[in-house]
Amino acid sequence: MNTTSKYLISIVGPTAIGKTALSIKLAQHFKTEIISADSRQFFKEMQIGTAAPSPEELAGAKHHFIHHKSIQDNYNVGAFEKDAISCFETLFENHDVAIMVGGSGLYNDAVTKGLDYFPEVEPSVREALNKSLENNGLDFLQNQLKELDIASYNNIAIDNPHRVIRALEVCIGSGKPYSSFLNKEKNKRPFTTITIGLTADRELIYNRINQRVEIMINQGLLDEVKTLLQYQKLNALNTVGYKELFQYLNEEWTLDFAISEIKKNTRRFAKRQLTWFKRNENTLWFDYESDLDAIINKITENML
């Protein structure tokens, strides 16, 4: 494969900004296929709350990694990296361009840059940390991480217990800071990535998010969540739009408050997405209402 003539167009940006619509238009223009890097849209049981492409949108271009897994499957970013690279290798046999779209920064980077690799750690370390979380709370683990690896404490999603435990198990299991394993030499990719970012004024992004949540509710999100209530402890369902409605169904919150929390937490998620994607200095940013031809012209310029 001639790596210089194969291009991945990666479309990034905050939730509700219009990435799906743009990806389909670009796929149609370049006569190619789309890979989803949205980790929530992998799961077939989660359709409304993940804003997965509609049947009409799926018919507009061939998609990969949409609803191909169950919430009960153990699927993670490492498995996705392998599957996605394999899929691209097949695509590039017949296409010079492929499209990737999604707001999951870690999953996007796994494809475009490769993952950091960590040493094997005895399972007993994680078991002990899970027990510590249960007995002592997240604050205790956060302080432990602060002592062992201040760089990770300052940079990871410190309010996410899974991320805190992952960093701690590497620190404890290897005797070295989790952060020391980051940003090492990665595998080179057999394609050139051109990243297109969509954005808008923050207030407009937040208004679009609020509108999308209302649309999801009207489409039957609550009924979808009801069917998943028995699985609420699964990691796949510890996500915005689902965890808040579980609180309502468990009679801990009112429905109005749960919906307001979905909006608030989605706005916070969008803010984190922008922070993540803005770190890539090579991203070509466009206003969400930009003319399609202008985006295509910029992509074509970067292929020369």
CSV table of C-alpha atoms in Angstrom, one decimal:
chain,number,residue,atom,x,y,z
A,1,MET,CA,0.0,0.0,0.0
A,2,ASN,CA,1.3,3.5,-0.9
A,3,THR,CA,0.8,5.3,2.4
A,4,THR,CA,1.2,8.8,0.8
A,5,SER,CA,-1.9,8.3,-1.4
A,6,LYS,CA,-4.3,7.0,1.2
A,7,TYR,CA,-6.1,9.6,3.3
A,8,LEU,CA,-8.3,9.4,6.4
A,9,ILE,CA,-10.6,12.4,6.8
A,10,SER,CA,-11.4,12.6,10.5
A,11,ILE,CA,-14.3,14.8,11.5
A,12,VAL,CA,-14.3,16.0,15.1
A,13,GLY,CA,-16.1,18.5,17.3
A,14,PRO,CA,-18.6,18.8,20.1
A,15,THR,CA,-21.8,16.8,20.3
A,16,ALA,CA,-24.8,18.1,18.3
A,17,ILE,CA,-22.6,20.2,16.0
A,18,GLY,CA,-23.5,18.4,12.8
A,19,LYS,CA,-20.6,15.9,12.4
A,20,THR,CA,-22.8,13.1,11.1
A,21,ALA,CA,-24.4,15.2,8.3
A,22,LEU,CA,-21.0,16.4,7.2
A,23,SER,CA,-19.5,12.9,7.2
A,24,ILE,CA,-22.2,11.6,4.9
A,25,LYS,CA,-21.8,14.5,2.4
A,26,LEU,CA,-18.0,13.9,2.3
A,27,ALA,CA,-18.4,10.2,2.0
A,28,GLN,CA,-20.8,10.7,-1.0
A,29,HIS,CA,-18.4,13.3,-2.5
A,30,PHE,CA,-15.3,11.0,-2.2
A,31,LYS,CA,-17.4,7.9,-3.0
A,32,THR,CA,-16.2,6.1,0.2
A,33,GLU,CA,-17.3,4.7,3.5
A,34,ILE,CA,-17.6,5.9,7.1
A,35,ILE,CA,-16.1,4.5,10.3
A,36,SER,CA,-17.7,5.7,13.6
A,37,ALA,CA,-15.4,6.5,16.4
A,38,ASP,CA,-18.3,7.3,18.8
A,39,SER,CA,-17.9,4.8,21.6
A,40,ARG,CA,-21.5,5.1,22.7
A,41,GLN,CA,-22.9,4.3,19.2
A,42,PHE,CA,-21.2,0.9,19.2
A,43,PHE,CA,-24.0,-0.6,21.4
A,44,LYS,CA,-27.2,-1.8,19.6
A,45,GLU,CA,-29.4,-1.3,22.8
A,46,MET,CA,-28.5,2.4,22.9
A,47,GLN,CA,-30.0,4.1,19.9
A,48,ILE,CA,-32.0,7.2,20.9
A,49,GLY,CA,-29.7,8.5,23.7
A,50,THR,CA,-26.5,8.3,21.6
A,51,ALA,CA,-27.9,10.2,18.7
A,52,ALA,CA,-26.9,7.4,16.4
A,53,PRO,CA,-27.4,8.0,12.6
A,54,SER,CA,-31.0,7.5,11.5
A,55,PRO,CA,-31.9,4.7,9.0
A,56,GLU,CA,-32.0,7.4,6.3
A,57,GLU,CA,-28.5,8.6,7.3
A,58,LEU,CA,-27.2,5.1,7.3
A,59,ALA,CA,-28.6,4.6,3.9
A,60,GLY,CA,-26.7,7.7,2.7
A,61,ALA,CA,-23.3,6.1,3.0
A,62,LYS,CA,-22.0,2.7,4.2
A,63,HIS,CA,-21.2,2.9,7.9
A,64,HIS,CA,-19.0,0.7,10.1
A,65,PHE,CA,-19.0,0.3,13.9
A,66,ILE,CA,-22.6,1.4,14.5
A,67,HIS,CA,-24.6,-0.9,16.8
A,68,HIS,CA,-22.2,-3.8,16.2
A,69,LYS,CA,-21.8,-4.6,19.9
A,70,SER,CA,-24.1,-5.3,22.9
A,71,ILE,CA,-23.8,-3.4,26.2
A,72,GLN,CA,-22.9,-6.8,27.7
A,73,ASP,CA,-19.9,-7.2,25.5
A,74,ASN,CA,-16.5,-6.4,26.9
A,75,TYR,CA,-15.4,-3.9,24.3
A,76,ASN,CA,-12.7,-1.2,24.9
A,77,VAL,CA,-10.6,1.3,23.1
A,78,GLY,CA,-7.8,-1.2,22.5
A,79,ALA,CA,-10.1,-3.6,20.7
A,80,PHE,CA,-11.6,-0.8,18.7
A,81,GLU,CA,-8.1,0.3,17.6
A,82,LYS,CA,-7.3,-3.1,16.2
A,83,ASP,CA,-10.7,-3.5,14.6
A,84,ALA,CA,-10.7,0.0,13.0
A,85,ILE,CA,-7.2,-0.3,11.6
A,86,SER,CA,-8.1,-3.7,10.1
A,87,CYS,CA,-11.2,-2.1,8.6
A,88,PHE,CA,-9.2,0.7,7.1
A,89,GLU,CA,-6.7,-1.7,5.5
A,90,THR,CA,-9.6,-3.4,3.7
A,91,LEU,CA,-11.2,-0.1,2.7
A,92,PHE,CA,-8.0,1.3,1.3
A,93,GLU,CA,-7.7,-1.6,-1.0
A,94,ASN,CA,-10.4,-0.1,-3.1
A,95,HIS,CA,-10.5,3.6,-1.9
A,96,ASP,CA,-8.0,6.3,-1.6
A,97,VAL,CA,-10.1,8.2,1.0
A,98,ALA,CA,-12.0,7.0,4.1
A,99,ILE,CA,-14.0,9.0,6.6
A,100,MET,CA,-14.0,8.7,10.4
A,101,VAL,CA,-16.5,10.6,12.5
A,102,GLY,CA,-17.1,10.8,16.3
A,103,GLY,CA,-16.9,12.8,19.4
A,104,SER,CA,-14.9,10.2,21.5
A,105,GLY,CA,-11.5,11.8,21.7
A,106,LEU,CA,-9.7,8.8,23.0
A,107,TYR,CA,-11.1,6.5,20.4
A,108,ASN,CA,-10.3,9.0,17.7
A,109,ASP,CA,-6.7,9.3,18.8
A,110,ALA,CA,-6.4,5.5,19.1
A,111,VAL,CA,-6.9,5.3,15.3
A,112,THR,CA,-5.0,8.4,14.2
A,113,LYS,CA,-2.1,8.3,16.6
A,114,GLY,CA,-2.1,4.8,18.2
A,115,LEU,CA,-2.5,4.0,21.9
A,116,ASP,CA,0.0,4.3,24.7
A,117,TYR,CA,1.0,0.8,25.9
A,118,PHE,CA,1.1,-0.1,29.5
A,119,PRO,CA,2.7,-3.0,31.4
A,120,GLU,CA,0.6,-6.0,32.5
A,121,VAL,CA,-0.6,-5.6,36.1
A,122,GLU,CA,-1.8,-8.4,38.4
A,123,PRO,CA,-5.7,-8.5,38.6
A,124,SER,CA,-5.5,-8.4,42.4
A,125,VAL,CA,-4.3,-4.8,42.2
A,126,ARG,CA,-7.5,-3.6,40.5
A,127,GLU,CA,-9.6,-5.8,42.8
A,128,ALA,CA,-8.0,-4.1,45.8
A,129,LEU,CA,-8.6,-0.6,44.3
A,130,ASN,CA,-12.3,-1.5,43.5
A,131,LYS,CA,-12.7,-2.5,47.1
A,132,SER,CA,-11.0,0.7,48.3
A,133,LEU,CA,-13.4,2.7,46.1
A,134,GLU,CA,-16.3,0.9,47.7
A,135,ASN,CA,-15.1,1.3,51.3
A,136,ASN,CA,-13.3,4.7,51.2
A,137,GLY,CA,-14.8,6.6,48.3
A,138,LEU,CA,-13.4,8.3,45.2
A,139,ASP,CA,-11.8,11.1,47.2
A,140,PHE,CA,-9.5,8.6,48.9
A,141,LEU,CA,-8.3,7.2,45.6
A,142,GLN,CA,-7.9,10.7,44.1
A,143,ASN,CA,-5.6,11.7,47.0
A,144,GLN,CA,-3.6,8.5,46.5
A,145,LEU,CA,-3.1,9.3,42.8
A,146,LYS,CA,-2.1,12.8,43.7
A,147,GLU,CA,0.7,11.4,45.9
A,148,LEU,CA,1.9,8.8,43.3
A,149,ASP,CA,1.5,10.7,40.1
A,150,ILE,CA,0.6,14.4,40.2
A,151,ALA,CA,0.8,14.7,36.4
A,152,SER,CA,-2.0,12.2,36.0
A,153,TYR,CA,-4.0,13.7,38.8
A,154,ASN,CA,-3.9,17.0,36.9
A,155,ASN,CA,-4.6,15.7,33.5
A,156,ILE,CA,-7.1,12.7,33.6
A,157,ALA,CA,-10.8,12.9,34.2
A,158,ILE,CA,-10.4,12.9,37.9
A,159,ASP,CA,-14.1,12.6,38.6
A,160,ASN,CA,-14.3,9.3,36.6
A,161,PRO,CA,-13.5,6.4,39.0
A,162,HIS,CA,-12.6,4.1,36.1
A,163,ARG,CA,-9.9,6.5,34.9
A,164,VAL,CA,-8.6,7.0,38.5
A,165,ILE,CA,-8.4,3.3,39.2
A,166,ARG,CA,-6.7,2.6,35.8
A,167,ALA,CA,-4.0,5.2,36.6
A,168,LEU,CA,-3.5,3.9,40.1
A,169,GLU,CA,-3.3,0.2,39.1
A,170,VAL,CA,-0.5,1.1,36.6
A,171,CYS,CA,1.3,3.2,39.3
A,172,ILE,CA,1.1,0.4,41.9
A,173,GLY,CA,1.6,-2.5,39.6
A,174,SER,CA,4.6,-1.1,37.8
A,175,GLY,CA,6.2,1.1,40.5
A,176,LYS,CA,6.3,3.9,37.9
A,177,PRO,CA,3.9,6.8,37.3
A,178,TYR,CA,1.1,6.2,34.9
A,179,SER,CA,2.0,9.4,33.1
A,180,SER,CA,5.5,8.0,32.4
A,181,PHE,CA,4.0,5.5,29.9
A,182,LEU,CA,2.1,8.2,27.9
A,183,ASN,CA,3.2,9.7,24.6
A,184,LYS,CA,5.8,7.2,23.7
A,185,GLU,CA,6.7,6.3,20.1
A,186,LYS,CA,3.5,5.1,18.5
A,187,ASN,CA,2.9,2.7,15.6
A,188,LYS,CA,3.0,4.5,12.3
A,189,ARG,CA,-0.2,4.5,10.3
A,190,PRO,CA,-0.5,3.4,6.7
A,191,PHE,CA,-2.4,6.6,5.8
A,192,THR,CA,-2.3,10.4,6.2
A,193,THR,CA,-4.9,11.9,8.5
A,194,ILE,CA,-6.6,15.2,7.6
A,195,THR,CA,-8.7,16.4,10.6
A,196,ILE,CA,-11.7,18.6,10.1
A,197,GLY,CA,-13.2,20.3,13.2
A,198,LEU,CA,-16.7,21.8,13.4
A,199,THR,CA,-17.4,24.4,15.9
A,200,ALA,CA,-19.7,27.4,16.8
A,201,ASP,CA,-20.1,30.0,19.5
A,202,ARG,CA,-20.5,28.3,22.9
A,203,GLU,CA,-23.9,29.6,23.5
A,204,LEU,CA,-25.1,28.2,20.1
A,205,ILE,CA,-23.6,24.8,20.9
A,206,TYR,CA,-25.3,24.7,24.2
A,207,ASN,CA,-28.7,25.7,22.6
A,208,ARG,CA,-28.3,22.9,20.0
A,209,ILE,CA,-27.6,20.5,22.8
A,210,ASN,CA,-30.7,21.5,24.8
A,211,GLN,CA,-32.8,21.1,21.6
A,212,ARG,CA,-31.3,17.7,20.9
A,213,VAL,CA,-32.1,16.5,24.4
A,214,GLU,CA,-35.7,17.6,24.0
A,215,ILE,CA,-35.9,15.8,20.6
A,216,MET,CA,-34.5,12.6,22.2
A,217,ILE,CA,-37.1,12.8,25.0
A,218,ASN,CA,-39.9,13.2,22.3
A,219,GLN,CA,-38.5,10.3,20.4
A,220,GLY,CA,-38.9,8.0,23.4
A,221,LEU,CA,-35.6,8.0,25.3
A,222,LEU,CA,-37.4,7.3,28.6
A,223,ASP,CA,-38.9,4.1,27.2
A,224,GLU,CA,-35.5,3.1,25.8
A,225,VAL,CA,-33.9,3.6,29.2
A,226,LYS,CA,-36.7,1.6,30.9
A,227,THR,CA,-35.8,-1.4,28.9
A,228,LEU,CA,-32.2,-1.1,30.2
A,229,LEU,CA,-33.0,-0.6,33.9
A,230,GLN,CA,-31.9,-4.1,34.9
A,231,TYR,CA,-28.5,-3.5,33.3
A,232,GLN,CA,-27.9,0.0,34.8
A,233,LYS,CA,-24.7,-1.2,36.6
A,234,LEU,CA,-23.0,-2.0,33.3
A,235,ASN,CA,-20.1,0.4,32.4
A,236,ALA,CA,-21.6,1.1,28.9
A,237,LEU,CA,-24.7,2.6,30.5
A,238,ASN,CA,-22.7,4.9,32.9
A,239,THR,CA,-23.2,7.6,30.4
A,240,VAL,CA,-25.0,10.9,29.9
A,241,GLY,CA,-28.7,10.5,29.0
A,242,TYR,CA,-29.0,7.1,30.6
A,243,LYS,CA,-27.6,7.5,34.1
A,244,GLU,CA,-29.8,10.5,34.8
A,245,LEU,CA,-33.0,8.7,33.8
A,246,PHE,CA,-32.0,5.7,35.9
A,247,GLN,CA,-32.1,8.2,38.8
A,248,TYR,CA,-35.6,9.1,37.9
A,249,LEU,CA,-36.7,5.5,37.4
A,250,ASN,CA,-35.1,4.6,40.8
A,251,GLU,CA,-37.4,7.4,42.3
A,252,GLU,CA,-34.4,9.5,43.3
A,253,TRP,CA,-35.1,12.5,41.0
A,254,THR,CA,-38.1,14.0,39.3
A,255,LEU,CA,-38.3,13.6,35.5
A,256,ASP,CA,-37.9,17.4,35.0
A,257,PHE,CA,-34.8,17.4,37.1
A,258,ALA,CA,-33.3,14.4,35.3
A,259,ILE,CA,-33.9,16.0,31.9
A,260,SER,CA,-32.2,19.2,33.1
A,261,GLU,CA,-29.3,17.2,34.4
A,262,ILE,CA,-28.9,15.5,31.0
A,263,LYS,CA,-28.7,18.9,29.4
A,264,LYS,CA,-26.2,20.2,31.9
A,265,ASN,CA,-24.0,17.1,31.7
A,266,THR,CA,-24.1,17.1,27.9
A,267,ARG,CA,-23.0,20.7,27.9
A,268,ARG,CA,-20.1,19.8,30.2
A,269,PHE,CA,-19.2,16.9,27.9
A,270,ALA,CA,-19.2,19.2,24.9
A,271,LYS,CA,-16.8,21.5,26.8
A,272,ARG,CA,-14.4,18.6,27.5
A,273,GLN,CA,-14.7,17.5,23.9
A,274,LEU,CA,-13.6,21.0,22.6
A,275,THR,CA,-10.7,21.1,25.1
A,276,TRP,CA,-9.5,17.6,23.9
A,277,PHE,CA,-9.8,18.4,20.2
A,278,LYS,CA,-8.3,21.8,20.4
A,279,ARG,CA,-5.0,20.2,21.5
A,280,ASN,CA,-4.4,19.0,18.0
A,281,GLU,CA,-2.8,22.0,16.3
A,282,ASN,CA,-3.2,20.4,12.8
A,283,THR,CA,-7.0,20.4,12.9
A,284,LEU,CA,-8.7,22.5,10.2
A,285,TRP,CA,-11.5,24.3,12.0
A,286,PHE,CA,-14.7,25.3,10.3
A,287,ASP,CA,-17.9,27.0,11.5
A,288,TYR,CA,-20.7,24.4,11.6
A,289,GLU,CA,-22.5,26.3,8.9
A,290,SER,CA,-19.5,26.5,6.5
A,291,ASP,CA,-20.1,25.8,2.8
A,292,LEU,CA,-19.5,22.2,1.9
A,293,ASP,CA,-17.4,23.2,-1.2
A,294,ALA,CA,-15.1,25.3,1.1
A,295,ILE,CA,-14.4,22.2,3.3
A,296,ILE,CA,-13.9,20.0,0.3
A,297,ASN,CA,-11.5,22.5,-1.3
A,298,LYS,CA,-9.4,22.7,1.9
A,299,ILE,CA,-9.3,18.9,2.2
A,300,THR,CA,-8.2,18.7,-1.5
A,301,GLU,CA,-5.5,21.3,-0.9
A,302,ASN,CA,-4.1,19.2,2.0
A,303,MET,CA,-3.9,16.1,-0.3
A,304,LEU,CA,-1.6,17.8,-2.8
